[in-house]
mmCIF file with all atom_site columns, C-alpha atoms and ligand atoms in Angstrom:
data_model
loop_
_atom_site.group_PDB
_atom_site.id
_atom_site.type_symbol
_atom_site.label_atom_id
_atom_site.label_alt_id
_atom_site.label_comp_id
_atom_site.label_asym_id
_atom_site.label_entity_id
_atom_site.label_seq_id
_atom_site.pdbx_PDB_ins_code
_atom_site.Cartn_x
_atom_site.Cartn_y
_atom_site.Cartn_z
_atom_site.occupancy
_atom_site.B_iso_or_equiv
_atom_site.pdbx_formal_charge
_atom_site.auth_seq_id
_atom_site.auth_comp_id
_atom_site.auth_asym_id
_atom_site.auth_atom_id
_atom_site.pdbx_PDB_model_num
ATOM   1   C  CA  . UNK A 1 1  ? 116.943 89.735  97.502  1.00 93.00 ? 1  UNK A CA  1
ATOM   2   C  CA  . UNK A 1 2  ? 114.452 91.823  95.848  1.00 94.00 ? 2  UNK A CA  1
ATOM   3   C  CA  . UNK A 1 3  ? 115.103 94.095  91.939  1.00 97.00 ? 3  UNK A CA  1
ATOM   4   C  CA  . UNK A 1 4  ? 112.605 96.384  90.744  1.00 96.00 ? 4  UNK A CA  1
ATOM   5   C  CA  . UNK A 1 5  ? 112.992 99.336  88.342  1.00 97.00 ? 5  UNK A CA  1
ATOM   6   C  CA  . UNK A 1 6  ? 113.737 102.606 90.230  1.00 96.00 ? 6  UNK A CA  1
ATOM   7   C  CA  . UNK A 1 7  ? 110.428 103.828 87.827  1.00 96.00 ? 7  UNK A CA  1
ATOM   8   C  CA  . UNK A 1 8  ? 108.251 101.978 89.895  1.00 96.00 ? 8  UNK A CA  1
ATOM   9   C  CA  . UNK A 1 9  ? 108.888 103.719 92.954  1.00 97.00 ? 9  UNK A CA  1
ATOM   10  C  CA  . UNK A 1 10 ? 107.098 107.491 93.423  1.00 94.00 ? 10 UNK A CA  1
ATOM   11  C  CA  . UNK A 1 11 ? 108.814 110.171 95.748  1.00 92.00 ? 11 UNK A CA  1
ATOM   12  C  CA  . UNK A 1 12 ? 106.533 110.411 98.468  1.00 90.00 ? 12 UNK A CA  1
ATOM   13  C  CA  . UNK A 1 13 ? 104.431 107.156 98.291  1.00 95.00 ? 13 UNK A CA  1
ATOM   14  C  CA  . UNK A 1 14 ? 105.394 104.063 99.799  1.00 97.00 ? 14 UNK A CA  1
ATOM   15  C  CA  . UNK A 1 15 ? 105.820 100.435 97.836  1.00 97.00 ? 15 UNK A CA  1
ATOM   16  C  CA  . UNK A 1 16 ? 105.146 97.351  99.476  1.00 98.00 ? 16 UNK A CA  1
ATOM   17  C  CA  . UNK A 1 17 ? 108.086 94.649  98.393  1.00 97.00 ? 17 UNK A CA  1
ATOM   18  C  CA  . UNK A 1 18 ? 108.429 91.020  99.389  1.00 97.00 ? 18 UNK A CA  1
ATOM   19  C  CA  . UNK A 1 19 ? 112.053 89.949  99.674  1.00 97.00 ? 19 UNK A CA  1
ATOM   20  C  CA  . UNK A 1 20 ? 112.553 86.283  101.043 1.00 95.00 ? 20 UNK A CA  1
ATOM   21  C  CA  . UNK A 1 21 ? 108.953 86.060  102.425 1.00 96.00 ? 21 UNK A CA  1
ATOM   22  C  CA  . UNK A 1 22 ? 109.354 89.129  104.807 1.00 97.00 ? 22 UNK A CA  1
ATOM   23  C  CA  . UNK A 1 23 ? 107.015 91.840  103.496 1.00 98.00 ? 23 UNK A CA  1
ATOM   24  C  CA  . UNK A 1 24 ? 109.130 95.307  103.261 1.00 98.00 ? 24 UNK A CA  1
ATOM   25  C  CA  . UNK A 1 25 ? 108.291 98.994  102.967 1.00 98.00 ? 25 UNK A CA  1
ATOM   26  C  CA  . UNK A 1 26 ? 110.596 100.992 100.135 1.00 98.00 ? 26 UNK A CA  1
ATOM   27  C  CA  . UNK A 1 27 ? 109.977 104.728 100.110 1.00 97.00 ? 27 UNK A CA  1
ATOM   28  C  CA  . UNK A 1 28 ? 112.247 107.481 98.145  1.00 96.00 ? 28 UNK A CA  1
ATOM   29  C  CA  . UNK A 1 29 ? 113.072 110.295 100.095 1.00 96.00 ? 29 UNK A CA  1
ATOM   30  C  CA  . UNK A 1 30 ? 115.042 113.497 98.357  1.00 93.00 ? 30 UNK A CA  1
ATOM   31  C  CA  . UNK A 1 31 ? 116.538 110.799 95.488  1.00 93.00 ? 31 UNK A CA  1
ATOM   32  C  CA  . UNK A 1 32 ? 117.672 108.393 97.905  1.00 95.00 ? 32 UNK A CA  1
ATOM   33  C  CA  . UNK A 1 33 ? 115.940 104.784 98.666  1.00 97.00 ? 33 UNK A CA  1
ATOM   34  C  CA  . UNK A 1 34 ? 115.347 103.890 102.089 1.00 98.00 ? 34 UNK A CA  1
ATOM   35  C  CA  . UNK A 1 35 ? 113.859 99.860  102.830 1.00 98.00 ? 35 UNK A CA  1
ATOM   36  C  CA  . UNK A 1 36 ? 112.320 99.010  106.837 1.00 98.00 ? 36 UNK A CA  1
ATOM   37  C  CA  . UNK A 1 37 ? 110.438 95.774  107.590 1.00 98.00 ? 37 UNK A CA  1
ATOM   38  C  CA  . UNK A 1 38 ? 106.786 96.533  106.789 1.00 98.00 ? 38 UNK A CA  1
ATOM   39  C  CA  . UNK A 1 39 ? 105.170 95.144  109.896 1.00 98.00 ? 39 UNK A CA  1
ATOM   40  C  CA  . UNK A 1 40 ? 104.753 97.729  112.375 1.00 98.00 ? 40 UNK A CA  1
ATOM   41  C  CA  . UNK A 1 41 ? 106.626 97.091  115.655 1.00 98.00 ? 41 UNK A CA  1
ATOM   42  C  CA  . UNK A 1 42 ? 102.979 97.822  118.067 1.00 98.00 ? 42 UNK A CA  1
ATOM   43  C  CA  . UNK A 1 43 ? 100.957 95.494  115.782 1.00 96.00 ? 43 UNK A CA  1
ATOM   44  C  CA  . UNK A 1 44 ? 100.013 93.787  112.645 1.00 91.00 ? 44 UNK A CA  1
ATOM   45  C  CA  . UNK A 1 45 ? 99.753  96.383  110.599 1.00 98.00 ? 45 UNK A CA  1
ATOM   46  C  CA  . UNK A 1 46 ? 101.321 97.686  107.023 1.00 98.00 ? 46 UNK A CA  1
ATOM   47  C  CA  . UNK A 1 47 ? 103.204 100.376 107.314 1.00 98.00 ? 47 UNK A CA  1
ATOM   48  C  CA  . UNK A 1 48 ? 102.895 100.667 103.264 1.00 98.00 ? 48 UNK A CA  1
ATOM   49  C  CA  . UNK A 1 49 ? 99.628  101.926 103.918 1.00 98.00 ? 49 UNK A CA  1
ATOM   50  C  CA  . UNK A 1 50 ? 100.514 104.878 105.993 1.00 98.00 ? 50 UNK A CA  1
ATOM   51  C  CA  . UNK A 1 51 ? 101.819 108.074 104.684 1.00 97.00 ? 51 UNK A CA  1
ATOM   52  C  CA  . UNK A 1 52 ? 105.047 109.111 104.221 1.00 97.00 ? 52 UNK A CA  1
ATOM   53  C  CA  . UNK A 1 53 ? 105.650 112.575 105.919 1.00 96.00 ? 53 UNK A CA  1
ATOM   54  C  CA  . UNK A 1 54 ? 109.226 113.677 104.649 1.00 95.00 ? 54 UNK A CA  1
ATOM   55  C  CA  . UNK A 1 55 ? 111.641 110.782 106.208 1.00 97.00 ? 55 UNK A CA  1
ATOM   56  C  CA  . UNK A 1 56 ? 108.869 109.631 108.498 1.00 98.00 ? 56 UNK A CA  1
ATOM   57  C  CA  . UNK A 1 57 ? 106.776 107.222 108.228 1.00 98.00 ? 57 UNK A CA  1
ATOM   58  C  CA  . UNK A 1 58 ? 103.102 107.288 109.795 1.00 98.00 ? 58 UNK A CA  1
ATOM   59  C  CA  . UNK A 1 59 ? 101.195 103.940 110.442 1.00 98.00 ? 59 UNK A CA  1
ATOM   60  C  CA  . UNK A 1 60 ? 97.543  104.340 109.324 1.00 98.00 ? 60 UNK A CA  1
ATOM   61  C  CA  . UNK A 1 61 ? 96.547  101.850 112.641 1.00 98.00 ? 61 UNK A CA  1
ATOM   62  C  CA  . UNK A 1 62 ? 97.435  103.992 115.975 1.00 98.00 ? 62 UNK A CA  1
ATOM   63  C  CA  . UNK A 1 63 ? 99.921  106.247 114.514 1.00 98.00 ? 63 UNK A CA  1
ATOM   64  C  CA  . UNK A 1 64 ? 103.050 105.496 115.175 1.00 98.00 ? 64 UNK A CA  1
ATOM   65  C  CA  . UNK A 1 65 ? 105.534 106.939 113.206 1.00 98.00 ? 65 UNK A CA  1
ATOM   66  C  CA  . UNK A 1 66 ? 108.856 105.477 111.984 1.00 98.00 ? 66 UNK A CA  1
ATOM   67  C  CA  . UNK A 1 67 ? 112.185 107.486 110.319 1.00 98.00 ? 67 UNK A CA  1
ATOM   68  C  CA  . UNK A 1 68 ? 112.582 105.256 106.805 1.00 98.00 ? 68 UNK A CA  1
ATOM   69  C  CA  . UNK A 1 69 ? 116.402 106.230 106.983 1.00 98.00 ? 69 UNK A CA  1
ATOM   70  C  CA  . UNK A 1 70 ? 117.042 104.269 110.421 1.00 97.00 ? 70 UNK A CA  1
ATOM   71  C  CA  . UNK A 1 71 ? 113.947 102.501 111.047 1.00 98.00 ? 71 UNK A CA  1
ATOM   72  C  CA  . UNK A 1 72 ? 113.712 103.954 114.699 1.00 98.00 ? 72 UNK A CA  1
ATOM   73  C  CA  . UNK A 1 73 ? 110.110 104.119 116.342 1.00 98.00 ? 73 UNK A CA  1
ATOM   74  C  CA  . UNK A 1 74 ? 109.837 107.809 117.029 1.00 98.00 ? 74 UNK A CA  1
ATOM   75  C  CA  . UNK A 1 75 ? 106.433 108.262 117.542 1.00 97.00 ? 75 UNK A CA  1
ATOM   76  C  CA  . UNK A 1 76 ? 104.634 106.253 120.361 1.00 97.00 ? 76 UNK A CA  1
ATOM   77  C  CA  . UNK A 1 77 ? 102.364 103.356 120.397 1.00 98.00 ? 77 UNK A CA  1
ATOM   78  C  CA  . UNK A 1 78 ? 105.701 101.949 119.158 1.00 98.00 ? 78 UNK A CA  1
ATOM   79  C  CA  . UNK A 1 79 ? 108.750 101.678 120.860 1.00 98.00 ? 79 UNK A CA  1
ATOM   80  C  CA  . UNK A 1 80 ? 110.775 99.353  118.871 1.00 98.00 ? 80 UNK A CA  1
ATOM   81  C  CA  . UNK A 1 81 ? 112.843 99.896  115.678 1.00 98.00 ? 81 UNK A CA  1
ATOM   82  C  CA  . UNK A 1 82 ? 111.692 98.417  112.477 1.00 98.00 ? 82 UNK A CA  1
ATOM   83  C  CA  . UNK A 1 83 ? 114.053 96.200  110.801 1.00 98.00 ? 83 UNK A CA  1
ATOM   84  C  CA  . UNK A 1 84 ? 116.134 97.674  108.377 1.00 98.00 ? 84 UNK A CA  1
ATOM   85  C  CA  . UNK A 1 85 ? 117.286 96.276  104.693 1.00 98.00 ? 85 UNK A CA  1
ATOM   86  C  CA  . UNK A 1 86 ? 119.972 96.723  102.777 1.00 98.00 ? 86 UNK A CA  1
ATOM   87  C  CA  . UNK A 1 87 ? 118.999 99.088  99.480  1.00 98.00 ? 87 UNK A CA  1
ATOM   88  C  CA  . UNK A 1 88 ? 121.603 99.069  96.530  1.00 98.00 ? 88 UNK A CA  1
ATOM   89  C  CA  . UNK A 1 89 ? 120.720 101.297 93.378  1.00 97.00 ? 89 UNK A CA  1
ATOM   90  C  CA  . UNK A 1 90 ? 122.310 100.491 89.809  1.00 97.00 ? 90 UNK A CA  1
ATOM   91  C  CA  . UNK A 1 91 ? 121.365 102.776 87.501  1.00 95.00 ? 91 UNK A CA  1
ATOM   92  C  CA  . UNK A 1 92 ? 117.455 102.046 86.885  1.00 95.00 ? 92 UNK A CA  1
ATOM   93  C  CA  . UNK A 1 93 ? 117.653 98.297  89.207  1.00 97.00 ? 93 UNK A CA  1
ATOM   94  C  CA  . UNK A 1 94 ? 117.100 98.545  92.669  1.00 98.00 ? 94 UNK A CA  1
ATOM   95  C  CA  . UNK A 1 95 ? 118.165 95.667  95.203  1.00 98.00 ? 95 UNK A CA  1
ATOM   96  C  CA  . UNK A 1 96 ? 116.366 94.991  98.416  1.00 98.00 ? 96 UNK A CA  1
ATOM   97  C  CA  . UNK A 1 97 ? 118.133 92.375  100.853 1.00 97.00 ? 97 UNK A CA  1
ATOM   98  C  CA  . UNK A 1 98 ? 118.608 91.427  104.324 1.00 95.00 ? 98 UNK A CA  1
ATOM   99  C  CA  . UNK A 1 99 ? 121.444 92.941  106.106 1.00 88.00 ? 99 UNK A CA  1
HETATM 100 S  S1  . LIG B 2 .  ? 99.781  98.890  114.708 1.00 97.61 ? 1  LIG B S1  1
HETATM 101 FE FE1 . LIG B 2 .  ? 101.038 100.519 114.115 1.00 97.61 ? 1  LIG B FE1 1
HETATM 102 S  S2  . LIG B 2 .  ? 100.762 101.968 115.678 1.00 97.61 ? 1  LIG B S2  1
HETATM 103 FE FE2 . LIG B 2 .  ? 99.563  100.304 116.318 1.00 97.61 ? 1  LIG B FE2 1
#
């Protein structure tokens, strides 16, 4: 399990979080927090250091793009889901865990 202050995150820019060694992408998308592994599912890359298109997000390596809410590939080179984590916001504390 991960807490950070809700401050730290900005609407429309990813965060890179490590919770139990796995590195995870946190975005905010209309007020609500939304956590998928940060690996992308073609390759090696971070998906923290894509852009975040509305609920999608685009990884900077071949483009795939993945929807933070579900973690679905929806966008070819990738075909498989990210993982996604649990997200649980308490006022200004947000918790990232496994599911
Ligand atoms: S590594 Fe992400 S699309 Fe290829």
């Amino acid at each position: 399990m991960t807490i950070f202050a809700k401050s730290e995150l900005t609407p429309g820019t990813p965060k890179l979080v490590m919770v139990e060694g796995t590195p995870v992408c946190v975005a905010m998308i209309d007020g609500e927090v939304f956590a998928i592994a940060d690996t992308c599912t073609h390759s090696e890359a971070s998906l923290s250091e894509g852009e975040l298109n509305g609920s999608l997000i685009e990884c900077w390596l071949h483009g795939a793009e993945f929807d933070m809410r579900t973690g679905e590939a929806v966008t070819p080179p990738a075909t498989a889901p990210a993982r996604k984590f649990h997200v649980h916001v308490d006022g200004e504390d947000v918790t990232i865990s496994k599911i």
